[in-house]
Coordinates of C-alpha atoms in Angstrom, one line a residue:
Chain A
M3 CA 29.9 -1.7 28.2
S4 CA 30.1 1.3 25.8
N5 CA 31.7 4.4 27.3
Q6 CA 28.3 6.2 27.1
R7 CA 26.8 3.5 29.3
V8 CA 29.7 3.9 31.7
I9 CA 29.0 7.6 31.9
D10 CA 25.3 7.0 32.4
Q11 CA 26.0 4.6 35.2
L12 CA 28.5 7.0 36.9
Q13 CA 25.9 9.7 36.6
L14 CA 23.2 7.5 38.2
D15 CA 25.6 6.5 41.0
L16 CA 26.6 10.1 41.8
E17 CA 23.1 11.5 41.6
S18 CA 21.9 8.9 44.1
L19 CA 24.3 10.2 46.7
P20 CA 22.7 12.8 48.9
D21 CA 25.6 14.9 50.0
W22 CA 29.1 16.0 49.1
E23 CA 30.8 13.7 51.6
D24 CA 29.2 10.7 50.0
R25 CA 30.1 11.9 46.5
Y26 CA 33.7 12.4 47.5
A27 CA 33.8 9.0 49.2
Y28 CA 32.4 7.5 46.0
I29 CA 35.1 9.3 43.8
I30 CA 37.8 8.1 46.2
S31 CA 36.5 4.6 46.0
L32 CA 37.1 4.6 42.3
A33 CA 40.8 4.9 43.0
D34 CA 40.7 1.3 44.1
R35 CA 39.7 0.2 40.6
L36 CA 43.0 1.3 39.1
A37 CA 45.4 -1.5 38.4
P38 CA 48.7 -1.0 40.2
F39 CA 50.8 1.5 38.3
P40 CA 54.0 0.0 36.8
E41 CA 56.9 1.7 38.7
K42 CA 59.0 1.9 35.5
Y43 CA 56.5 4.5 34.2
R44 CA 56.6 6.7 37.3
T45 CA 59.0 9.2 35.7
D46 CA 58.8 12.8 34.6
T47 CA 58.2 11.6 31.0
F48 CA 54.8 10.3 31.9
L49 CA 53.7 13.2 34.1
V50 CA 50.6 15.0 32.9
K51 CA 51.2 18.7 32.6
G52 CA 48.7 21.1 34.1
C53 CA 47.8 19.1 37.3
Q54 CA 48.4 20.6 40.7
S55 CA 49.2 17.2 42.2
R56 CA 51.3 14.7 40.2
V57 CA 49.5 12.5 37.7
W58 CA 51.2 9.8 35.7
L59 CA 49.7 8.4 32.5
H60 CA 51.2 5.8 30.2
A61 CA 49.4 4.5 27.1
E62 CA 50.1 1.9 24.4
I63 CA 48.0 0.4 21.7
N64 CA 47.2 -3.4 21.8
S65 CA 45.1 -5.0 19.1
G66 CA 43.6 -1.7 18.1
L67 CA 42.7 -0.7 21.7
V68 CA 44.4 2.1 23.7
T69 CA 45.6 0.5 27.0
M70 CA 46.5 2.9 29.7
D71 CA 48.1 2.9 33.2
A72 CA 47.5 5.9 35.4
D73 CA 48.2 7.0 38.9
S74 CA 48.2 10.1 41.1
E75 CA 49.8 10.9 44.4
A76 CA 46.6 12.5 45.7
L77 CA 43.6 10.4 46.5
I78 CA 40.7 12.4 45.1
V79 CA 42.6 13.0 41.9
K80 CA 43.4 9.3 41.8
G81 CA 39.7 8.6 42.1
L82 CA 39.0 11.0 39.2
V83 CA 41.7 9.2 37.2
G84 CA 40.0 5.9 38.0
M85 CA 36.8 7.4 36.7
L86 CA 38.6 8.5 33.5
M87 CA 40.0 5.0 33.1
M88 CA 36.5 3.5 33.3
I89 CA 35.5 5.8 30.5
F90 CA 38.6 5.7 28.3
N91 CA 40.7 2.7 29.0
N92 CA 40.7 -0.2 26.5
R93 CA 38.8 1.8 23.9
T94 CA 39.6 2.3 20.2
P95 CA 41.2 5.7 19.4
E96 CA 38.0 6.6 17.6
E97 CA 35.8 5.9 20.6
I98 CA 38.1 8.0 22.8
L99 CA 38.0 11.0 20.4
Q100 CA 34.2 10.7 20.0
T101 CA 33.7 11.2 23.7
T102 CA 33.0 14.9 24.2
D103 CA 34.2 16.6 27.3
G104 CA 30.5 17.4 28.1
F105 CA 30.5 14.4 30.4
I106 CA 32.2 16.5 33.0
E107 CA 29.1 18.6 33.2
V108 CA 26.8 15.6 33.0
L109 CA 28.6 14.0 36.0
G110 CA 28.1 17.2 37.9
L111 CA 31.9 17.3 38.5
S112 CA 32.4 20.9 37.3
K113 CA 30.3 22.3 40.2
H114 CA 32.3 20.2 42.7
L115 CA 35.7 21.1 41.2
S116 CA 37.3 24.5 41.5
Q117 CA 38.8 26.1 38.4
N118 CA 42.2 24.6 39.2
R119 CA 40.8 21.1 39.6
S120 CA 38.6 21.1 36.6
S121 CA 41.5 22.4 34.5
G122 CA 43.6 19.5 35.9
L123 CA 40.8 17.1 34.8
A124 CA 40.8 18.7 31.4
S125 CA 44.6 18.3 31.1
M126 CA 44.2 14.6 31.7
I127 CA 41.5 14.2 29.1
K128 CA 43.5 16.2 26.7
Q129 CA 46.5 13.9 27.2
I130 CA 44.4 10.8 26.7
K131 CA 43.0 12.3 23.5
L132 CA 46.5 13.2 22.3
F133 CA 47.6 9.6 22.8
A134 CA 44.5 8.5 20.8
I135 CA 45.4 10.9 17.9
A136 CA 49.0 9.7 17.9
F137 CA 47.9 6.0 17.7
M138 CA 45.5 6.8 14.9
A139 CA 48.2 8.6 13.0
Q140 CA 50.5 5.6 13.5
H141 CA 48.0 3.2 12.0
A142 CA 46.7 5.5 9.3
Chain B
M18 CA 37.6 61.0 53.4
S19 CA 35.6 57.8 54.1
D20 CA 32.9 57.4 56.7
T21 CA 33.8 54.1 58.2
Q22 CA 34.0 53.1 61.8
T23 CA 37.2 53.9 63.6
I24 CA 39.0 51.1 65.4
A25 CA 40.2 53.0 68.4
P26 CA 41.9 51.1 71.1
P27 CA 40.9 48.9 72.8
F28 CA 41.1 46.6 69.9
D29 CA 37.7 45.3 69.0
I30 CA 37.8 42.3 66.7
E31 CA 34.1 42.3 65.8
V32 CA 34.2 46.0 64.8
L33 CA 37.2 45.2 62.7
R34 CA 35.7 42.2 61.0
N35 CA 32.7 44.2 60.0
E36 CA 34.9 46.6 58.1
F37 CA 35.8 43.8 55.7
P38 CA 32.9 43.0 53.3
N39 CA 34.6 39.8 52.2
I40 CA 34.7 38.6 55.8
S41 CA 31.4 39.8 57.2
D42 CA 29.3 38.9 54.2
T43 CA 28.4 35.4 53.4
A44 CA 29.6 33.8 50.2
A45 CA 27.4 33.0 47.2
S46 CA 26.9 29.6 48.7
G47 CA 25.1 31.2 51.6
R48 CA 27.8 30.1 54.1
P49 CA 30.5 32.2 55.4
I50 CA 34.0 31.5 54.1
V51 CA 36.7 31.0 56.7
Y52 CA 39.6 32.7 55.1
L53 CA 42.9 31.3 56.2
D54 CA 45.0 32.5 53.2
T55 CA 45.9 36.0 54.3
A56 CA 49.6 35.3 53.7
A57 CA 48.7 35.0 50.0
T58 CA 46.7 38.2 50.0
A59 CA 44.7 40.0 52.6
H60 CA 41.1 41.1 52.3
K61 CA 40.5 44.9 52.0
P62 CA 38.6 47.1 54.4
L63 CA 35.8 49.3 53.1
Q64 CA 37.9 52.4 53.8
V65 CA 40.4 51.2 51.2
I66 CA 37.8 50.1 48.7
N67 CA 35.9 53.4 49.1
R68 CA 39.1 55.5 48.7
I69 CA 40.0 53.8 45.3
S70 CA 36.4 54.1 44.1
E71 CA 36.4 57.8 45.2
F72 CA 39.6 58.4 43.3
Y73 CA 38.3 56.9 40.0
S74 CA 34.8 58.5 40.3
K75 CA 35.7 62.0 41.5
Q76 CA 39.5 62.7 41.2
N77 CA 40.9 60.6 38.3
S78 CA 43.8 62.3 36.5
N79 CA 47.4 61.5 35.6
V80 CA 50.1 62.7 38.0
H81 CA 53.0 65.1 37.4
R82 CA 53.4 67.4 34.4
G83 CA 49.7 68.4 34.4
V84 CA 48.8 72.0 34.5
H85 CA 45.2 71.5 35.4
T86 CA 43.6 71.3 38.8
L87 CA 42.7 67.6 38.7
S88 CA 46.2 66.6 37.8
A89 CA 47.7 68.8 40.5
Q90 CA 45.3 67.2 43.0
A91 CA 46.2 63.7 41.9
T92 CA 49.9 64.6 42.1
A93 CA 49.3 65.9 45.6
Y94 CA 47.6 62.6 46.7
Y95 CA 50.3 60.6 45.0
E96 CA 53.2 62.4 46.8
E97 CA 51.2 62.4 50.1
S98 CA 51.1 58.6 49.7
R99 CA 54.8 58.6 49.4
K100 CA 55.1 60.5 52.7
E101 CA 52.6 58.1 54.3
V102 CA 54.8 55.2 53.4
Q103 CA 57.9 57.1 54.6
S104 CA 56.3 57.7 57.9
F105 CA 55.1 54.0 58.1
L106 CA 58.6 52.7 57.5
H107 CA 60.3 55.4 59.6
A108 CA 62.4 56.3 56.6
E109 CA 64.5 59.4 56.8
S110 CA 63.2 60.9 53.6
A111 CA 60.2 60.5 51.2
D112 CA 62.8 60.4 48.4
E113 CA 63.8 56.9 49.7
I114 CA 60.4 55.5 48.8
V115 CA 60.0 54.0 45.3
F116 CA 56.6 52.9 44.1
T117 CA 56.8 49.5 42.3
K118 CA 54.3 46.8 41.3
G119 CA 55.1 44.7 44.3
T120 CA 57.8 43.0 46.3
T121 CA 58.8 41.0 43.3
E122 CA 59.5 44.0 41.2
S123 CA 61.3 45.7 44.1
V124 CA 63.7 42.7 44.3
N125 CA 64.2 42.8 40.5
L126 CA 64.8 46.5 40.5
V127 CA 67.7 46.2 42.9
A128 CA 69.1 43.1 41.2
Y129 CA 69.0 44.9 37.8
T130 CA 70.2 48.3 38.8
W131 CA 72.4 48.1 42.0
G132 CA 73.3 44.5 41.1
E133 CA 74.3 45.2 37.5
R134 CA 76.7 47.9 38.7
N135 CA 78.1 46.4 41.8
V136 CA 78.2 42.6 41.4
G137 CA 80.9 41.0 39.2
A138 CA 82.6 37.7 38.4
G139 CA 83.4 35.7 41.5
D140 CA 81.3 37.9 43.8
E141 CA 78.9 36.3 46.2
I142 CA 75.3 37.0 47.2
L143 CA 74.1 35.7 50.6
L144 CA 70.5 34.5 50.8
T145 CA 68.7 32.2 53.3
E146 CA 67.3 28.8 52.9
M147 CA 63.8 30.1 53.7
E148 CA 63.6 32.7 50.9
H149 CA 60.5 33.0 48.7
H150 CA 61.3 32.3 45.0
A151 CA 60.9 36.1 44.4
N152 CA 64.0 36.7 46.6
I153 CA 66.0 33.8 45.0
V154 CA 65.4 33.9 41.2
P155 CA 66.3 37.6 40.5
W156 CA 69.6 37.0 42.3
Q157 CA 70.2 33.8 40.4
M158 CA 69.6 35.6 37.1
L159 CA 72.0 38.3 38.2
C160 CA 74.6 35.6 39.1
E161 CA 74.2 34.0 35.7
R162 CA 74.8 37.4 34.0
K163 CA 77.8 38.2 36.1
S164 CA 79.3 34.7 36.9
A165 CA 78.7 35.4 40.6
T166 CA 77.6 32.7 43.1
I167 CA 74.9 32.4 45.8
K168 CA 75.6 31.3 49.3
I169 CA 72.9 30.2 51.7
I170 CA 72.3 30.8 55.4
P171 CA 70.8 27.4 56.6
V172 CA 67.5 27.0 58.4
L173 CA 67.6 25.0 61.7
D174 CA 65.1 22.2 62.5
N175 CA 63.1 24.6 64.6
G176 CA 62.5 26.9 61.6
E177 CA 64.9 29.6 62.8
L178 CA 68.0 30.8 60.8
D179 CA 71.4 29.4 61.8
M180 CA 72.7 32.8 63.0
D181 CA 76.0 31.2 64.0
A182 CA 76.7 30.3 60.4
I183 CA 76.5 33.8 59.1
D184 CA 80.0 34.9 60.0
S185 CA 81.6 32.0 58.2
L186 CA 79.5 32.6 55.2
I187 CA 80.4 36.2 54.8
S188 CA 83.6 36.8 52.8
E189 CA 85.3 39.7 51.1
K190 CA 83.5 38.6 48.0
T191 CA 80.1 39.0 49.5
K192 CA 78.3 42.0 48.0
I193 CA 74.8 41.8 49.3
V194 CA 72.7 39.9 51.9
A195 CA 69.1 39.4 50.9
V196 CA 66.9 38.0 53.6
T197 CA 63.2 37.8 54.4
H198 CA 61.9 39.5 57.5
V199 CA 59.3 36.9 58.1
S200 CA 59.1 33.5 56.4
N201 CA 55.9 33.0 54.3
T202 CA 56.0 29.3 55.0
L203 CA 57.3 28.9 58.6
G204 CA 56.0 32.2 60.0
T205 CA 59.5 32.7 61.6
I206 CA 60.4 36.3 62.4
N207 CA 64.1 36.7 61.6
D208 CA 66.5 38.8 63.6
I209 CA 67.2 41.0 60.6
A210 CA 68.7 43.9 62.7
T211 CA 71.5 41.6 63.7
I212 CA 72.0 40.3 60.1
C213 CA 72.0 43.9 58.7
D214 CA 74.4 44.9 61.4
K215 CA 76.8 42.1 60.4
A216 CA 76.5 43.1 56.8
R217 CA 77.2 46.8 57.5
R218 CA 80.3 46.0 59.5
H219 CA 81.7 44.2 56.5
G220 CA 80.6 46.9 54.0
I221 CA 78.0 44.6 52.6
V222 CA 74.6 45.9 51.3
S223 CA 71.5 44.5 52.9
F224 CA 68.1 43.8 51.3
V225 CA 65.1 42.8 53.4
D226 CA 61.9 41.2 52.0
G227 CA 59.2 42.6 54.2
A228 CA 56.2 41.1 52.3
Q229 CA 55.1 39.0 55.3
A230 CA 56.2 41.4 58.0
V231 CA 54.6 44.8 57.5
M232 CA 51.0 43.7 58.4
H233 CA 52.1 42.1 61.7
L234 CA 55.1 44.1 63.1
E235 CA 56.2 47.7 63.5
V236 CA 58.9 48.2 60.9
D237 CA 61.5 50.9 61.4
V238 CA 64.1 50.7 58.6
Q239 CA 66.5 53.0 60.5
K240 CA 66.4 50.8 63.6
I241 CA 66.7 47.7 61.4
G242 CA 69.6 49.3 59.7
C243 CA 68.9 47.8 56.3
D244 CA 69.9 49.4 53.0
F245 CA 66.8 48.2 51.1
Y246 CA 63.3 47.1 52.4
A247 CA 60.5 45.8 50.1
F248 CA 56.8 45.0 50.6
S249 CA 53.5 44.7 48.7
A250 CA 50.4 46.6 49.4
H251 CA 48.0 43.7 48.9
K252 CA 49.2 41.8 51.9
L253 CA 48.8 45.0 54.0
Y254 CA 45.0 45.2 53.4
G255 CA 45.6 47.3 50.3
P256 CA 45.2 46.8 46.5
T257 CA 47.1 44.4 44.3
G258 CA 49.7 45.6 41.8
V259 CA 51.4 48.1 44.1
G260 CA 54.5 47.7 46.2
I261 CA 57.3 49.6 47.8
L262 CA 61.1 49.7 47.5
Y263 CA 62.7 51.6 50.3
G264 CA 66.4 52.3 49.6
R265 CA 68.9 54.5 51.5
K266 CA 69.1 57.7 49.6
A267 CA 72.8 57.6 48.8
L268 CA 72.4 54.1 47.4
L269 CA 69.3 55.0 45.3
E270 CA 71.1 58.0 43.9
S271 CA 74.0 55.9 42.8
M272 CA 71.9 53.4 40.9
P273 CA 71.2 53.5 37.2
P274 CA 67.5 53.5 36.0
F275 CA 65.6 50.3 35.8
M276 CA 63.1 50.9 33.0
G277 CA 63.2 53.7 30.5
G278 CA 60.2 55.9 29.6
G279 CA 58.3 58.9 30.6
A280 CA 58.5 60.5 34.1
M281 CA 62.0 59.1 34.8
I282 CA 63.9 61.6 32.7
D283 CA 65.4 65.0 33.2
T284 CA 66.0 65.9 29.5
V285 CA 65.8 63.8 26.4
T286 CA 67.4 64.3 23.0
F287 CA 68.1 61.7 20.5
Q288 CA 71.7 61.9 21.3
K289 CA 71.5 61.6 25.1
T290 CA 69.0 61.4 27.9
T291 CA 69.7 62.5 31.5
Y292 CA 67.7 61.0 34.2
A293 CA 65.6 62.3 37.0
N294 CA 66.8 61.9 40.6
A295 CA 65.5 59.1 42.8
P296 CA 62.8 58.1 43.3
G297 CA 61.4 59.4 40.0
R298 CA 64.3 57.7 38.1
F299 CA 62.7 54.4 39.0
E300 CA 59.1 55.2 38.2
A301 CA 58.9 55.2 34.4
G302 CA 55.5 55.6 32.8
T303 CA 52.1 56.3 34.3
P304 CA 52.1 54.6 37.7
N305 CA 49.3 52.7 39.4
I306 CA 47.9 56.0 40.8
A307 CA 44.7 54.7 42.3
G308 CA 46.5 51.7 43.7
I309 CA 49.2 53.9 45.3
I310 CA 46.5 56.1 46.9
G311 CA 44.7 53.0 48.0
M312 CA 47.8 51.7 49.6
A313 CA 48.3 54.9 51.5
E314 CA 44.7 54.6 52.7
A315 CA 45.4 51.0 53.8
I316 CA 48.3 52.2 55.8
R317 CA 46.1 54.9 57.4
W318 CA 43.6 52.2 58.2
F319 CA 46.2 49.9 59.6
R320 CA 47.9 52.5 61.7
K321 CA 44.6 53.2 63.6
I322 CA 45.2 49.8 65.2
D323 CA 47.7 49.7 68.0
V324 CA 50.3 47.4 66.5
N325 CA 51.2 45.9 69.9
Q326 CA 47.6 45.1 70.7
L327 CA 47.3 43.6 67.2
A328 CA 50.4 41.5 67.7
A329 CA 49.2 40.2 71.1
Y330 CA 45.8 39.4 69.6
E331 CA 47.4 37.6 66.6
A332 CA 49.8 35.8 68.8
N333 CA 46.8 34.4 70.8
C334 CA 45.1 33.2 67.6
T335 CA 48.4 31.7 66.4
S336 CA 48.9 29.7 69.5
I337 CA 45.3 28.4 69.2
L338 CA 46.0 27.5 65.6
L339 CA 49.2 25.7 66.5
D340 CA 47.6 23.9 69.5
T341 CA 44.7 22.8 67.3
L342 CA 47.1 21.3 64.7
R343 CA 49.3 19.7 67.3
S344 CA 46.4 18.0 69.0
I345 CA 45.6 16.1 65.8
D346 CA 47.4 12.8 65.2
N347 CA 49.7 12.4 62.3
I348 CA 50.0 16.2 61.6
T349 CA 53.5 17.7 61.5
V350 CA 53.8 21.5 61.6
L351 CA 57.0 22.8 59.9
G352 CA 59.1 24.8 62.2
A353 CA 58.6 25.9 65.8
A354 CA 60.2 29.3 66.0
E355 CA 59.8 31.2 69.2
H356 CA 59.2 34.5 67.4
R357 CA 56.6 33.9 64.7
I358 CA 53.5 35.3 63.0
G359 CA 50.2 33.5 62.3
I360 CA 51.3 31.1 59.6
A361 CA 51.2 27.3 60.1
T362 CA 52.4 25.0 57.3
F363 CA 51.8 21.3 57.9
V364 CA 51.8 17.9 56.4
A365 CA 49.6 14.9 57.4
D366 CA 50.8 11.3 57.3
G367 CA 48.9 9.4 54.8
A368 CA 46.9 12.3 53.4
H369 CA 48.0 14.4 50.4
A370 CA 48.0 18.2 50.9
H371 CA 46.0 18.7 47.8
D372 CA 43.2 16.3 49.0
I373 CA 43.1 18.1 52.3
G374 CA 42.8 21.5 50.5
I375 CA 39.9 20.2 48.3
L376 CA 38.0 18.8 51.3
L377 CA 38.6 21.9 53.4
D378 CA 37.3 24.0 50.5
E379 CA 34.1 21.9 50.4
Q380 CA 33.6 22.9 54.0
G381 CA 34.1 26.6 53.3
I382 CA 37.7 26.9 54.6
A383 CA 40.2 28.7 52.4
V384 CA 43.8 27.5 52.8
R385 CA 46.8 27.2 50.4
T386 CA 48.3 24.0 49.3
G387 CA 51.6 23.3 47.5
H388 CA 55.1 24.6 47.9
H389 CA 54.3 28.3 48.7
C390 CA 57.1 29.4 46.3
T391 CA 59.7 28.1 48.8
M392 CA 60.7 24.8 47.1
P393 CA 64.3 24.9 48.6
L394 CA 62.9 25.3 52.1
L395 CA 60.4 22.4 51.7
Q396 CA 63.2 20.3 50.3
R397 CA 65.2 21.1 53.5
F398 CA 62.3 19.7 55.6
G399 CA 62.0 16.7 53.3
V400 CA 58.4 17.5 52.1
Q401 CA 56.9 18.4 48.7
Q402 CA 53.3 19.3 49.1
T403 CA 52.0 21.1 52.3
V404 CA 48.9 22.8 53.6
R405 CA 49.3 26.4 54.8
A406 CA 46.8 28.2 57.1
S407 CA 47.6 31.9 57.6
L408 CA 45.9 34.5 59.8
G409 CA 45.1 38.1 59.4
A410 CA 44.0 40.9 61.7
Y411 CA 40.4 39.9 61.1
S412 CA 40.9 36.2 61.9
N413 CA 39.2 35.0 65.1
Q414 CA 39.0 32.0 67.3
A415 CA 35.9 30.8 65.6
D416 CA 37.8 30.6 62.3
V417 CA 40.5 28.5 63.8
E418 CA 38.0 26.2 65.5
A419 CA 36.0 25.7 62.3
F420 CA 39.3 25.0 60.5
G421 CA 40.2 22.4 63.2
N422 CA 36.9 20.6 62.9
A423 CA 36.9 20.6 59.1
L424 CA 40.5 19.3 59.0
Q425 CA 39.6 16.4 61.3
K426 CA 36.7 15.6 59.1
S427 CA 38.8 15.8 56.0
L428 CA 41.4 13.5 57.4
R429 CA 38.7 10.9 58.4
M430 CA 37.5 11.0 54.8
L431 CA 41.0 10.4 53.5
Q432 CA 41.8 7.5 55.7

């Protein structure tokens, strides 16, 4: 599934939910989709800066695709991380960089996230894109 | 000056709440916000908001040095504000009141002026394990400059200071004891009079961080016997960006200036500048005039309330808050001091503080999550991320009940 189709599906799912509790329950459920985080990466090196709760993100490139492991100690944030992984994991660096941050608005997340939280989300996306840029530079 | 309702005893919580636009009005969402973050900053009563507005719209002028009527009037309000603070703290003289930007600047002022002159290599500074970072970092910076060291009065499991440890921690090298009056994380009210007394007997200077105390307790610096006392206006229902440093006159007069500039001088030539006496020596540049006048108005507003009635009212709300938290499974409240104010910091087994904060916010409950600028204290209790609910004079039982219900719902969602 292209990452645009993933975003479209997430939007459909979220819009079908009538109230905030269901939307949060849905976001929390996405945490379950994350693969177990390799403990060797749970270090300060892989912490994403700018998040209120700790978020770890490790990325490598395999056969041209950016493969990521991510985790958070907080459940809602972990759900958001799960959502980001659905959109960005196992994509080419080009695909990652072509995805505009507008999807946050599309998913209606910005109105559910306070300034602190949406800037945390933006920090995660920025880190994912930095990895993509670094991998592109490596292979240029 | 302002035509607001007077809260004459008996203490009427509904009248009081109506004086706070941010409490009595509903939020943009159309639902009232339950504000349990007063320890971070208090809302402002209309009397204070109106006074600041009145100053800017009708009286604005710079203070001191002005020959014209407006400036003379602004100077009069400014110096009256100093007297208001003097009276509020029961200081001996208005010259003992220095206007600063806030508690943080007050600590830094003492660390950079008194500290620079009186702390040397090998000297010791005594702090407590429950200090706010603002009452740790400036002393650490001083210690780094001077090769001095910090000693710590431990906190007991119940959130009170280990008073028995103080005598053994004081040595001939101890130069200052800096201690918080009330913990911003545990709510514990410390026996600062005893600590200041111990310090004085050993010829040690005492500094009290009153940021969380002045809006809950009667503060009398002479009875406490401290050398310095600091607080911020914004936690006392006044504006942000204004604070107070009280210092005993002899000490203030012995201290070098903090920042150089206008207003703090006596005479200036390119060869040499002589400095004004305290407190002017510490007030370089144009001060936050409207803020200072607003702070004085906040004190006037606050002093209309009988502080004993307020304390009794707040103690009742606090015990409802603590009972509510203790009735919920898997919640642990940090500290259980006998003498405390309306602050409850807690953790929940299996639920991250940040998640709880998010879900409470969705339900219109404003709390604080994180370390509350007391990382060493949280480390002592073996926790990292916590939720803090804190009460103000305007908090009521309905706020606490709404919080309890919203918290239970949040925990269910996070199971």
